Coordinates of C-alpha atoms and ligand atoms in Angstrom, one line a residue:
M8 CA -96.0 48.5 -93.6
L9 CA -95.2 44.9 -92.8
C10 CA -93.7 44.5 -89.4
D11 CA -90.4 42.5 -89.3
W12 CA -90.4 41.7 -85.5
P13 CA -89.5 39.5 -83.7
F14 CA -85.9 39.0 -84.6
L15 CA -83.5 37.0 -82.5
F16 CA -80.9 38.9 -80.4
M17 CA -77.5 37.7 -81.4
S18 CA -75.5 39.8 -78.9
D19 CA -75.9 42.5 -76.3
K20 CA -75.6 45.1 -79.0
L21 CA -78.6 45.8 -81.2
Q22 CA -78.3 43.1 -83.9
F23 CA -80.9 40.7 -85.2
V24 CA -81.4 37.9 -87.6
G25 CA -84.6 38.1 -89.6
H26 CA -88.0 36.4 -89.6
K27 CA -90.9 38.1 -91.2
A28 CA -94.0 38.0 -89.2
P29 CA -97.3 37.7 -91.2
P30 CA -99.3 40.9 -91.4
L31 CA -102.3 41.4 -89.2
S32 CA -105.6 40.3 -90.7
A33 CA -107.1 42.6 -93.3
H34 CA -110.0 43.3 -90.9
S35 CA -107.6 44.6 -88.3
K36 CA -106.4 47.3 -90.7
F37 CA -109.7 49.0 -90.4
V38 CA -109.7 49.3 -86.6
M39 CA -107.5 51.6 -84.6
K40 CA -104.1 50.3 -83.7
P41 CA -103.5 49.7 -80.0
T42 CA -101.3 51.8 -77.7
I43 CA -99.0 50.0 -75.4
M44 CA -98.9 51.7 -71.9
K45 CA -96.1 50.5 -69.7
F46 CA -96.0 51.6 -66.1
G47 CA -92.7 51.1 -64.1
G48 CA -92.3 50.1 -60.5
T49 CA -92.1 53.7 -59.3
S50 CA -95.5 54.3 -60.9
V51 CA -97.1 51.5 -58.9
E52 CA -95.6 51.7 -55.4
D53 CA -98.7 52.4 -53.3
A54 CA -102.4 52.7 -53.4
S55 CA -102.4 56.3 -54.6
A56 CA -99.9 55.5 -57.4
F57 CA -102.3 52.6 -58.5
R58 CA -105.2 55.1 -58.4
N59 CA -103.2 57.5 -60.5
V60 CA -102.4 54.8 -63.1
A61 CA -106.1 53.9 -63.3
A62 CA -106.9 57.6 -64.0
I63 CA -104.2 57.7 -66.8
V64 CA -105.5 54.5 -68.4
K65 CA -109.0 55.7 -68.2
S66 CA -108.1 58.9 -70.0
H67 CA -106.5 56.9 -72.8
V68 CA -109.3 54.3 -73.4
R69 CA -110.1 55.5 -76.9
L70 CA -106.5 54.7 -77.8
R71 CA -107.1 51.0 -77.3
P72 CA -104.6 50.5 -74.5
V73 CA -102.6 47.4 -73.8
V74 CA -101.2 47.8 -70.2
V75 CA -97.8 46.4 -69.3
V76 CA -96.7 46.8 -65.6
S77 CA -93.6 46.2 -63.6
A78 CA -93.4 44.8 -60.1
I79 CA -94.2 47.3 -57.3
G80 CA -91.2 49.5 -56.5
G81 CA -88.5 47.6 -54.7
F82 CA -90.1 44.1 -54.9
T83 CA -87.8 42.7 -57.6
N84 CA -84.7 43.6 -55.5
A85 CA -86.3 42.0 -52.5
L86 CA -87.2 38.8 -54.5
L87 CA -83.6 38.5 -55.8
A88 CA -82.2 39.1 -52.3
S89 CA -84.5 36.3 -51.0
V90 CA -83.0 33.9 -53.5
Q91 CA -79.6 34.7 -52.2
Q92 CA -80.8 34.0 -48.7
A93 CA -82.2 30.7 -49.8
I94 CA -78.9 29.8 -51.5
G95 CA -77.2 30.5 -48.2
G96 CA -79.4 27.8 -46.8
D97 CA -82.1 29.7 -44.8
A98 CA -85.3 29.1 -46.8
R99 CA -87.5 30.2 -43.9
A100 CA -85.8 33.6 -43.6
A101 CA -85.8 34.0 -47.4
T102 CA -89.6 33.7 -47.6
K103 CA -90.2 35.8 -44.4
S104 CA -88.1 38.6 -45.9
L105 CA -90.9 39.0 -48.5
D106 CA -93.8 39.4 -46.1
H107 CA -93.4 43.2 -46.0
F108 CA -93.8 43.4 -49.8
L109 CA -96.6 40.9 -49.9
G110 CA -98.3 42.9 -47.2
R111 CA -98.0 46.0 -49.3
H112 CA -99.9 44.3 -52.1
V113 CA -102.7 43.3 -49.7
A114 CA -102.8 46.9 -48.2
I115 CA -103.3 48.3 -51.7
A116 CA -106.1 45.8 -52.4
L117 CA -107.7 46.7 -49.1
D118 CA -107.6 50.4 -50.0
L119 CA -108.8 50.1 -53.6
L120 CA -110.8 46.9 -54.2
N121 CA -114.3 45.8 -53.3
L122 CA -114.7 43.0 -50.8
E123 CA -115.1 40.2 -53.4
S124 CA -112.1 41.3 -55.5
R125 CA -110.0 41.8 -52.4
V126 CA -110.7 38.4 -51.0
A127 CA -109.8 36.9 -54.4
F128 CA -106.6 38.9 -54.6
E129 CA -105.6 37.9 -51.0
L130 CA -105.9 34.3 -52.1
T131 CA -103.7 35.0 -55.1
V132 CA -101.1 36.5 -52.8
A133 CA -101.3 33.5 -50.4
V134 CA -100.9 31.0 -53.3
A135 CA -97.9 33.0 -54.6
R136 CA -96.3 32.9 -51.1
R137 CA -96.8 29.2 -50.8
E138 CA -95.2 28.6 -54.3
I139 CA -92.3 30.9 -53.5
R140 CA -91.8 29.0 -50.1
Q141 CA -91.5 25.7 -52.0
L142 CA -89.0 27.2 -54.4
H143 CA -86.9 28.6 -51.6
K144 CA -86.8 25.2 -50.0
I145 CA -85.6 23.5 -53.2
I146 CA -82.9 26.2 -53.7
A147 CA -81.7 25.9 -50.1
V148 CA -81.1 22.1 -50.6
H149 CA -79.9 22.3 -54.3
P150 CA -78.4 25.7 -54.8
V151 CA -77.0 24.7 -58.2
T152 CA -80.6 24.6 -59.7
H153 CA -81.2 28.2 -58.8
R154 CA -81.2 30.0 -62.2
P155 CA -84.6 28.9 -63.6
L156 CA -86.0 28.8 -60.1
Q157 CA -84.8 32.3 -59.4
D158 CA -86.6 33.5 -62.6
E159 CA -89.8 31.7 -61.4
I160 CA -89.5 33.5 -58.0
V161 CA -88.7 36.9 -59.4
A162 CA -91.5 36.7 -62.0
S163 CA -94.0 36.7 -59.2
G164 CA -93.4 40.4 -58.7
E165 CA -94.8 41.3 -62.1
Q166 CA -97.5 38.6 -61.9
L167 CA -98.9 40.0 -58.7
S168 CA -98.8 43.7 -59.8
A169 CA -100.5 42.9 -63.1
Q170 CA -103.3 41.0 -61.4
L171 CA -103.7 43.7 -58.8
L172 CA -103.7 46.5 -61.5
A173 CA -106.3 44.6 -63.6
A174 CA -108.6 44.4 -60.5
V175 CA -108.0 48.1 -59.7
L176 CA -108.8 49.1 -63.3
R177 CA -112.0 47.1 -63.1
E178 CA -112.9 48.8 -59.9
H179 CA -112.6 52.1 -61.8
G180 CA -115.1 50.9 -64.4
L181 CA -112.7 49.7 -67.1
A182 CA -113.0 46.4 -68.9
A183 CA -109.6 45.2 -67.9
R184 CA -108.5 41.6 -68.2
Y185 CA -105.3 40.1 -66.7
V186 CA -103.3 38.1 -69.2
D187 CA -100.4 35.9 -68.1
A188 CA -97.5 37.4 -70.0
R189 CA -95.9 33.9 -70.4
R190 CA -98.7 33.1 -72.8
C191 CA -97.4 35.8 -75.1
L192 CA -93.7 36.2 -74.7
K193 CA -91.8 33.1 -75.8
T194 CA -88.1 33.2 -75.0
D195 CA -85.0 31.1 -75.1
D196 CA -83.7 29.6 -71.9
N197 CA -81.0 32.1 -71.1
Y198 CA -82.5 32.6 -67.6
G199 CA -82.0 36.1 -66.2
S200 CA -81.4 37.6 -69.6
A201 CA -83.7 35.7 -71.9
A202 CA -84.3 36.7 -75.6
P203 CA -87.6 36.7 -77.4
L204 CA -88.3 34.0 -80.0
P205 CA -90.3 34.4 -83.2
E206 CA -93.2 32.5 -81.8
T207 CA -93.9 35.6 -79.6
T208 CA -95.7 37.4 -82.5
P209 CA -98.4 34.7 -83.2
A210 CA -98.8 33.9 -79.5
T211 CA -99.2 37.6 -78.6
R212 CA -101.7 38.2 -81.4
A213 CA -103.7 35.1 -80.5
E214 CA -104.0 36.1 -76.8
L215 CA -104.5 39.9 -77.2
M216 CA -106.3 40.5 -80.5
P217 CA -109.6 38.9 -79.4
L218 CA -109.6 40.9 -76.2
L219 CA -108.9 44.1 -78.1
A220 CA -111.6 43.2 -80.6
S221 CA -114.1 43.0 -77.8
T222 CA -112.9 46.4 -76.3
R223 CA -111.2 44.8 -73.3
I224 CA -108.0 46.2 -71.9
P225 CA -105.3 43.5 -71.6
V226 CA -103.1 43.9 -68.5
L227 CA -99.8 42.0 -68.5
G228 CA -96.7 41.8 -66.3
G229 CA -93.6 43.1 -68.1
F230 CA -90.1 41.5 -67.8
I231 CA -91.3 37.9 -67.9
G232 CA -91.8 35.2 -70.6
C233 CA -91.7 31.5 -71.0
T234 CA -89.4 29.0 -72.7
E235 CA -90.5 26.4 -75.2
K236 CA -90.6 23.9 -72.4
G237 CA -93.0 26.1 -70.4
V238 CA -90.4 27.3 -67.9
T239 CA -90.6 30.9 -66.7
A240 CA -87.7 33.2 -67.8
T241 CA -87.0 36.9 -67.3
L242 CA -85.6 39.4 -69.8
G243 CA -83.0 41.1 -67.5
R244 CA -83.3 44.0 -65.1
G245 CA -85.5 46.8 -66.3
G246 CA -86.9 44.5 -68.9
S247 CA -90.5 45.6 -68.7
D248 CA -89.7 48.4 -71.2
Y249 CA -88.4 45.7 -73.5
S250 CA -91.6 43.6 -73.0
A251 CA -93.7 46.7 -73.9
A252 CA -91.7 47.1 -77.1
I253 CA -91.9 43.5 -78.1
I254 CA -95.7 43.4 -77.5
G255 CA -96.0 46.7 -79.3
A256 CA -94.2 45.3 -82.3
A257 CA -96.2 42.1 -82.3
L258 CA -99.4 44.1 -82.4
E259 CA -98.1 46.8 -84.8
A260 CA -99.0 49.3 -82.1
R261 CA -99.7 52.9 -82.8
E262 CA -97.4 54.0 -80.0
I263 CA -95.4 52.5 -77.2
Q264 CA -95.7 54.6 -74.1
I265 CA -93.2 54.2 -71.2
W266 CA -94.7 55.8 -68.1
T267 CA -92.1 56.5 -65.4
D268 CA -91.3 58.8 -62.4
V269 CA -89.6 61.6 -64.4
A270 CA -90.6 64.1 -67.1
G271 CA -89.4 62.0 -70.0
V272 CA -85.9 61.4 -71.2
L273 CA -83.8 64.2 -69.6
T274 CA -80.6 65.9 -70.7
A275 CA -78.8 64.0 -67.9
D276 CA -79.6 61.7 -65.0
P277 CA -81.6 63.9 -62.6
R278 CA -80.0 62.1 -59.6
I279 CA -76.7 63.7 -60.6
V280 CA -77.9 66.9 -62.4
S281 CA -80.8 68.5 -60.6
N282 CA -81.3 71.0 -63.5
A283 CA -81.7 68.3 -66.1
R284 CA -84.4 69.1 -68.7
T285 CA -86.8 67.1 -70.8
I286 CA -85.7 66.4 -74.3
P287 CA -88.8 66.9 -76.5
V288 CA -87.8 64.7 -79.4
L289 CA -85.1 62.1 -79.9
S290 CA -84.2 59.9 -82.8
Y291 CA -84.2 56.1 -82.4
Q292 CA -80.5 56.1 -82.7
E293 CA -80.0 58.8 -80.1
A294 CA -82.3 57.0 -77.7
A295 CA -80.7 53.7 -78.3
E296 CA -77.2 55.1 -77.5
L297 CA -78.5 56.9 -74.5
A298 CA -80.1 53.7 -73.1
Y299 CA -77.0 51.6 -74.0
F300 CA -74.7 54.1 -72.3
G301 CA -76.6 54.1 -69.0
A302 CA -79.8 56.2 -69.1
K303 CA -81.8 53.9 -66.9
V304 CA -85.1 55.5 -68.0
L305 CA -85.1 53.1 -71.0
H306 CA -84.0 49.5 -71.1
P307 CA -81.3 49.3 -73.9
K308 CA -83.1 46.8 -75.9
T309 CA -86.4 48.7 -76.0
I310 CA -85.7 50.7 -79.2
Q311 CA -85.0 47.9 -81.7
P312 CA -88.5 46.4 -81.9
A313 CA -89.8 49.9 -82.3
I314 CA -87.2 50.6 -85.1
D315 CA -88.2 47.4 -86.9
C316 CA -91.8 48.4 -87.0
R317 CA -91.3 52.2 -87.1
I318 CA -93.4 52.6 -83.9
P319 CA -93.0 55.9 -82.0
V320 CA -91.9 55.5 -78.4
R321 CA -93.1 58.1 -75.9
V322 CA -91.6 58.5 -72.4
C323 CA -94.2 60.1 -70.1
N324 CA -94.3 61.2 -66.5
S325 CA -96.9 59.3 -64.5
R326 CA -96.8 62.1 -61.9
A327 CA -97.6 64.8 -64.5
P328 CA -99.5 63.0 -67.2
A329 CA -100.5 66.2 -69.0
E330 CA -96.9 66.9 -69.9
A331 CA -95.8 65.8 -73.4
G332 CA -92.6 64.0 -72.2
T333 CA -90.2 62.7 -74.9
L334 CA -91.2 61.4 -78.3
I335 CA -88.7 59.0 -79.9
V336 CA -89.1 58.7 -83.7
A337 CA -87.1 57.6 -86.7
E338 CA -85.5 61.0 -87.1
S339 CA -85.4 63.7 -84.5
E340 CA -86.6 67.2 -85.7
A341 CA -84.0 69.1 -87.7
T342 CA -82.6 71.4 -85.0
A343 CA -79.3 73.2 -84.8
Q344 CA -78.7 71.8 -81.4
T345 CA -76.2 69.0 -81.5
V346 CA -75.7 67.8 -78.0
K347 CA -78.9 66.4 -76.7
A348 CA -77.9 64.5 -73.6
I349 CA -75.1 63.2 -71.4
A350 CA -75.3 59.6 -70.3
Y351 CA -72.9 57.6 -68.1
K352 CA -72.3 54.1 -66.9
N353 CA -70.5 53.4 -63.6
G354 CA -68.8 50.2 -62.5
I355 CA -66.8 49.8 -65.7
T356 CA -63.6 47.7 -65.9
T357 CA -61.0 48.5 -68.6
V358 CA -58.5 46.0 -69.9
Q359 CA -55.4 47.0 -71.8
V360 CA -53.5 44.4 -73.8
T361 CA -50.0 45.5 -75.0
S362 CA -48.0 43.5 -77.5
A363 CA -45.3 44.3 -80.0
R364 CA -46.8 41.4 -82.1
M365 CA -49.6 43.8 -83.0
L366 CA -47.2 46.0 -85.1
G367 CA -48.2 45.7 -88.7
A368 CA -49.6 42.2 -88.1
Y369 CA -53.0 40.9 -89.0
G370 CA -55.0 38.3 -87.0
F371 CA -54.2 39.8 -83.6
L372 CA -57.5 41.6 -83.1
R373 CA -59.4 38.4 -84.2
A374 CA -57.5 36.4 -81.6
L375 CA -58.1 39.1 -79.0
F376 CA -61.9 39.2 -79.6
E377 CA -62.1 35.4 -79.7
V378 CA -61.1 35.5 -76.0
F379 CA -64.1 37.7 -75.2
D380 CA -66.3 35.6 -77.3
R381 CA -65.2 32.4 -75.6
H382 CA -66.0 33.9 -72.2
R383 CA -69.3 35.4 -73.4
T384 CA -68.3 38.9 -72.3
A385 CA -69.6 41.9 -74.2
V386 CA -67.2 44.8 -74.9
D387 CA -68.6 48.4 -74.9
V388 CA -65.8 50.6 -76.1
V389 CA -62.6 49.7 -77.9
T390 CA -59.6 52.0 -78.7
T391 CA -56.3 50.9 -80.3
S392 CA -52.8 52.2 -80.7
E393 CA -49.9 50.7 -82.6
V394 CA -49.0 48.2 -79.9
S395 CA -52.0 48.2 -77.5
V396 CA -55.7 47.7 -77.4
S397 CA -58.0 49.0 -74.6
L398 CA -61.4 47.6 -74.1
S399 CA -64.2 48.4 -71.6
L400 CA -66.3 45.8 -69.9
D401 CA -69.6 46.3 -68.1
D402 CA -69.8 42.8 -66.8
A403 CA -66.4 41.7 -65.5
S404 CA -67.5 38.5 -63.9
A405 CA -65.3 36.4 -66.2
L406 CA -62.2 38.7 -65.6
P407 CA -59.9 36.0 -64.0
Q408 CA -60.4 33.7 -67.0
L409 CA -60.2 36.5 -69.5
I410 CA -56.9 37.7 -68.0
A411 CA -55.4 34.2 -68.1
D412 CA -56.2 33.9 -71.8
L413 CA -55.3 37.5 -72.8
E414 CA -51.9 37.0 -71.2
Q415 CA -51.1 34.6 -74.0
L416 CA -51.4 37.5 -76.4
G417 CA -49.5 40.3 -74.5
A418 CA -49.1 42.2 -71.2
V419 CA -52.4 42.8 -69.5
E420 CA -53.4 45.8 -67.4
V421 CA -56.7 46.1 -65.6
E422 CA -58.4 49.2 -64.1
E423 CA -61.6 49.0 -62.1
H424 CA -64.1 51.5 -60.9
R425 CA -64.2 53.5 -64.2
T426 CA -67.1 55.4 -65.7
I427 CA -68.0 55.8 -69.4
I428 CA -69.4 59.2 -70.1
S429 CA -71.2 59.7 -73.4
I430 CA -72.2 62.9 -75.1
I431 CA -75.1 62.2 -77.4
G432 CA -76.6 64.1 -80.3
E433 CA -77.5 63.5 -83.9
G434 CA -74.8 65.1 -86.2
L435 CA -72.1 65.1 -83.5
R436 CA -69.6 63.5 -85.9
N437 CA -69.9 66.3 -88.4
T438 CA -69.9 69.3 -86.0
A439 CA -66.5 70.9 -85.6
G440 CA -65.2 71.8 -82.2
I441 CA -67.4 69.7 -79.9
A442 CA -64.6 67.5 -78.6
A443 CA -62.4 70.5 -78.0
R444 CA -65.1 72.2 -76.0
V445 CA -65.9 69.1 -74.0
F446 CA -62.4 68.3 -73.1
S447 CA -61.3 71.8 -72.3
E448 CA -64.1 72.1 -69.8
I449 CA -62.8 69.1 -67.8
S450 CA -59.1 69.5 -68.6
D451 CA -58.2 68.9 -64.9
I452 CA -59.8 65.4 -65.0
N453 CA -57.9 62.5 -66.4
V454 CA -59.7 61.2 -69.5
A455 CA -59.0 57.9 -71.3
M456 CA -60.3 55.8 -74.2
I457 CA -61.8 58.6 -76.2
S458 CA -64.0 57.4 -79.0
V459 CA -65.5 59.9 -81.4
G460 CA -67.0 59.3 -84.8
A461 CA -67.6 55.5 -84.4
S462 CA -71.2 56.4 -84.2
S463 CA -72.6 59.6 -85.8
V464 CA -74.4 60.5 -82.6
N465 CA -71.9 59.6 -79.8
L466 CA -68.7 60.9 -78.2
T467 CA -67.6 58.6 -75.4
F468 CA -64.7 58.6 -73.0
M469 CA -63.6 57.1 -69.7
V470 CA -63.0 58.8 -66.4
D471 CA -62.3 57.6 -62.8
E472 CA -65.6 56.8 -61.1
A473 CA -64.8 59.2 -58.3
R474 CA -64.6 62.1 -60.7
A475 CA -67.6 61.2 -62.9
A476 CA -70.4 63.1 -61.2
D477 CA -68.3 66.3 -61.1
A478 CA -67.5 65.9 -64.8
I479 CA -71.1 65.3 -65.8
R480 CA -72.3 68.4 -63.8
R481 CA -69.7 70.6 -65.4
L482 CA -70.5 69.3 -68.9
H483 CA -74.2 69.7 -68.4
Y484 CA -73.6 73.3 -67.3
V485 CA -71.6 74.2 -70.4
C486 CA -73.9 72.3 -72.8
F487 CA -77.3 73.3 -71.4
E488 CA -77.2 75.8 -68.6
R489 CA -74.6 78.6 -69.0
P490 CA -76.8 81.4 -70.2
E491 CA -74.5 83.3 -72.6
S492 CA -72.8 80.2 -74.1
A493 CA -75.2 77.3 -73.7
G494 CA -76.4 77.7 -77.3
K495 CA -72.9 78.1 -78.8
R496 CA -71.4 75.2 -76.9
A497 CA -74.3 72.9 -77.5
G498 CA -74.2 73.8 -81.2
L499 CA -77.2 76.1 -81.2
A500 CA -77.5 78.7 -83.9
A501 CA -77.0 82.2 -82.3
E502 CA -80.7 83.2 -82.7
E503 CA -81.8 80.0 -80.8
V504 CA -79.7 80.7 -77.7
P505 CA -82.3 80.6 -74.9
A506 CA -82.9 84.1 -73.4
Ligands
ADP621 P1 -89.3 52.7 -63.9 O1 -89.6 52.1 -62.6 O2 -90.4 53.6 -64.4 O3 -88.9 51.6 -65.0 P2 -86.5 53.4 -63.8 O4 -86.0 53.7 -62.4 O5 -86.2 52.2 -64.4 O6 -88.1 53.7 -63.7 O7 -86.1 54.6 -64.7 C1 -86.4 56.0 -64.4 C2 -85.2 56.6 -63.7 O8 -84.1 56.7 -64.7 C3 -85.4 58.0 -63.3 O9 -86.0 58.1 -62.0 C4 -84.0 58.6 -63.3 O10 -83.4 58.6 -62.0 C5 -83.2 57.6 -64.2 N1 -82.5 58.3 -65.3 C6 -81.2 58.1 -65.6 N2 -80.8 58.8 -66.7 C7 -82.0 59.5 -67.1 C8 -82.3 60.4 -68.2 N3 -81.3 60.8 -69.0 N4 -83.5 60.8 -68.3 C9 -84.5 60.4 -67.4 N5 -84.2 59.6 -66.4 C10 -83.0 59.1 -66.2
LIG622 N1 -89.2 44.6 -62.1 C1 -88.1 44.4 -63.0 C2 -86.9 45.1 -62.4 O1 -87.0 45.7 -61.4 C3 -88.4 44.8 -64.4 C4 -88.7 46.3 -64.6 O2 -89.1 46.9 -63.6 O3 -88.6 46.7 -65.7 O4 -85.8 45.0 -63.0
MG623 MG1 -87.1 50.8 -65.7

C-alpha cells in the first residue's frame, strides 16, 4: 500500500491535509521492512537501563531496527528549568544546574564504554555544555529571543542520549550509527510544538535507507527536528513517540514499538490505580482517544501517522521485554468487552457562556468559536443547552483575552482545577446502560459536561480535580475488578466473566 504520510497538522486534533509520498523503490519491496524501536526517558535513566536497552535491541536485530531515544529521565525538565533561570538573568546558575545531569551521562559512559569511545563522548558532552552556556548567556541578555534558543537547548537532551546509546550499542557488538534527527525530521517554526513538513519523508529515506541497506542500526534522538532555515525545533513534551511514528511512516515500517516503564497501555494510569491491567489489543481510534484524553504512555499525535500507513504500534515494557504489551491495530479484536480503559486529564479550565441571543439563532456558535480561533486556543469538550455553551480548555494561557472577547457574546463563568474523565471502548455508543452504570457508581460526585456518543468509543465528563482520583478508582473497580460484576458492568458476555 502506498503510504500517505506526512500530512500537515492543521490543529491539535487529528486532522491532516494531504500529500502523497512516493513509494519506496521497487528494490526495497523485497527486503524486510524496518521496525522502529523507541525508548523513553525512563528506559534510559542509568547504566543498567542502557545495558538493558542494548540487550533488547540485540534480540531484535533480525527485525531491522531503527532506534529512537528520549533524553535520559528528568533531563528535559532540567533543561527547561535552566532556560527559566537564564530568563531570570542568571546564566551561570542556569548552566551549573545542568552539571548533575551532564555528569550522569559521563558516569554511564564510564561504566559502559571502552576508553576511546568514552573520551570521544566526554568531548561531546563538553562541547554541548559550552554551546548551552553560550545560549544561556544570550537568553539572559535578550529574554525575548528565548523560544528558538530554548528548543536548541532542550534538544541537547535527545542529542546526547542518542550519541551515548549508539556508542553503547556498538560496545555490545551492534553496527549502530548515530544519525542527527534534524537531518530527517523537517518541521515548521512553531517552536516548542513544531509540526512535521512533507520534506520529512524524502529526507528520512535519504538518511536512513542506505544505513539499513548496509545492515547498520540507525540511532536518532526523538522529539527534535529542524526548520527549513536550519533552526532546531521540538515537537512538544513527550514528542519522542511522535518522532518514532513519523519516522516509521516515512520508512513504511513493519511495526512501531514504544518501549516504556510499564506493561503496555493499561486499563488506567497505574499511578492512580495500582491494579490497572495491560490491555492486549486496542484499535487506533481507542488508542488515539486514550492518548488525547491524558494517558501519558502515548503522545496524542503518535497514532495518526500509523493510521495513515496502517502500521501496527506496539507498547512494550522495557523492564519485562518478554511480555507482549499492547498491540494497537486498525480494528481491535471482536470482543464483548466494551469498556477498555479509563483516562483522565487534570488542570482543565471550563468556560460557560450564557446568552439569550442563542435561542433559535444561527451564527452564535460560529462567533463563539472564532474567539477561540483568534486566540489559538484548542477546545477539548463542548456541551450546549438552549441558552448556554460550556467548553473545556487544556491550555488556558490566553484566558484573560478570551474572557474579554467572550463577554461581548454573553455572560461568562469560569471554573478552574477540573478533570476530564474518559471511559473508552469500541462500541460504547451502541451499548445500552453504560452511562447509567458509570454515573450511578459515582452518584455522590458532582459531574458536569457529560458527552456521550460524539465519538463511538468515548464517554467523557468533568469532575472537580479534588474528586478525580477517587472517581477513577471506583470506576476502575466496577469496570475491571469487582469479581461478580466486572464482566457485566464492563459489557462482558456472562461466560467471559473472569473467574
Ligand atoms: P516514557 O519515558 O517511556 O516516554 P512516559 O512517562 O511518557 O514514559 O509514559 C509512561 C507513563 O505513562 C507510565 O509510567 C504511567 O505512569 C503513565 N500512564 C498514564 N496512563 C497510562 C495508561 N493508561 N497506561 C499505561 N501508562 C499510563
Ligand atoms: N524528552 C522529551 C520530554 O521529556 C520528549 C520525550 O521524552 O518524549 O518531553
Ligand atoms: Mg513519553
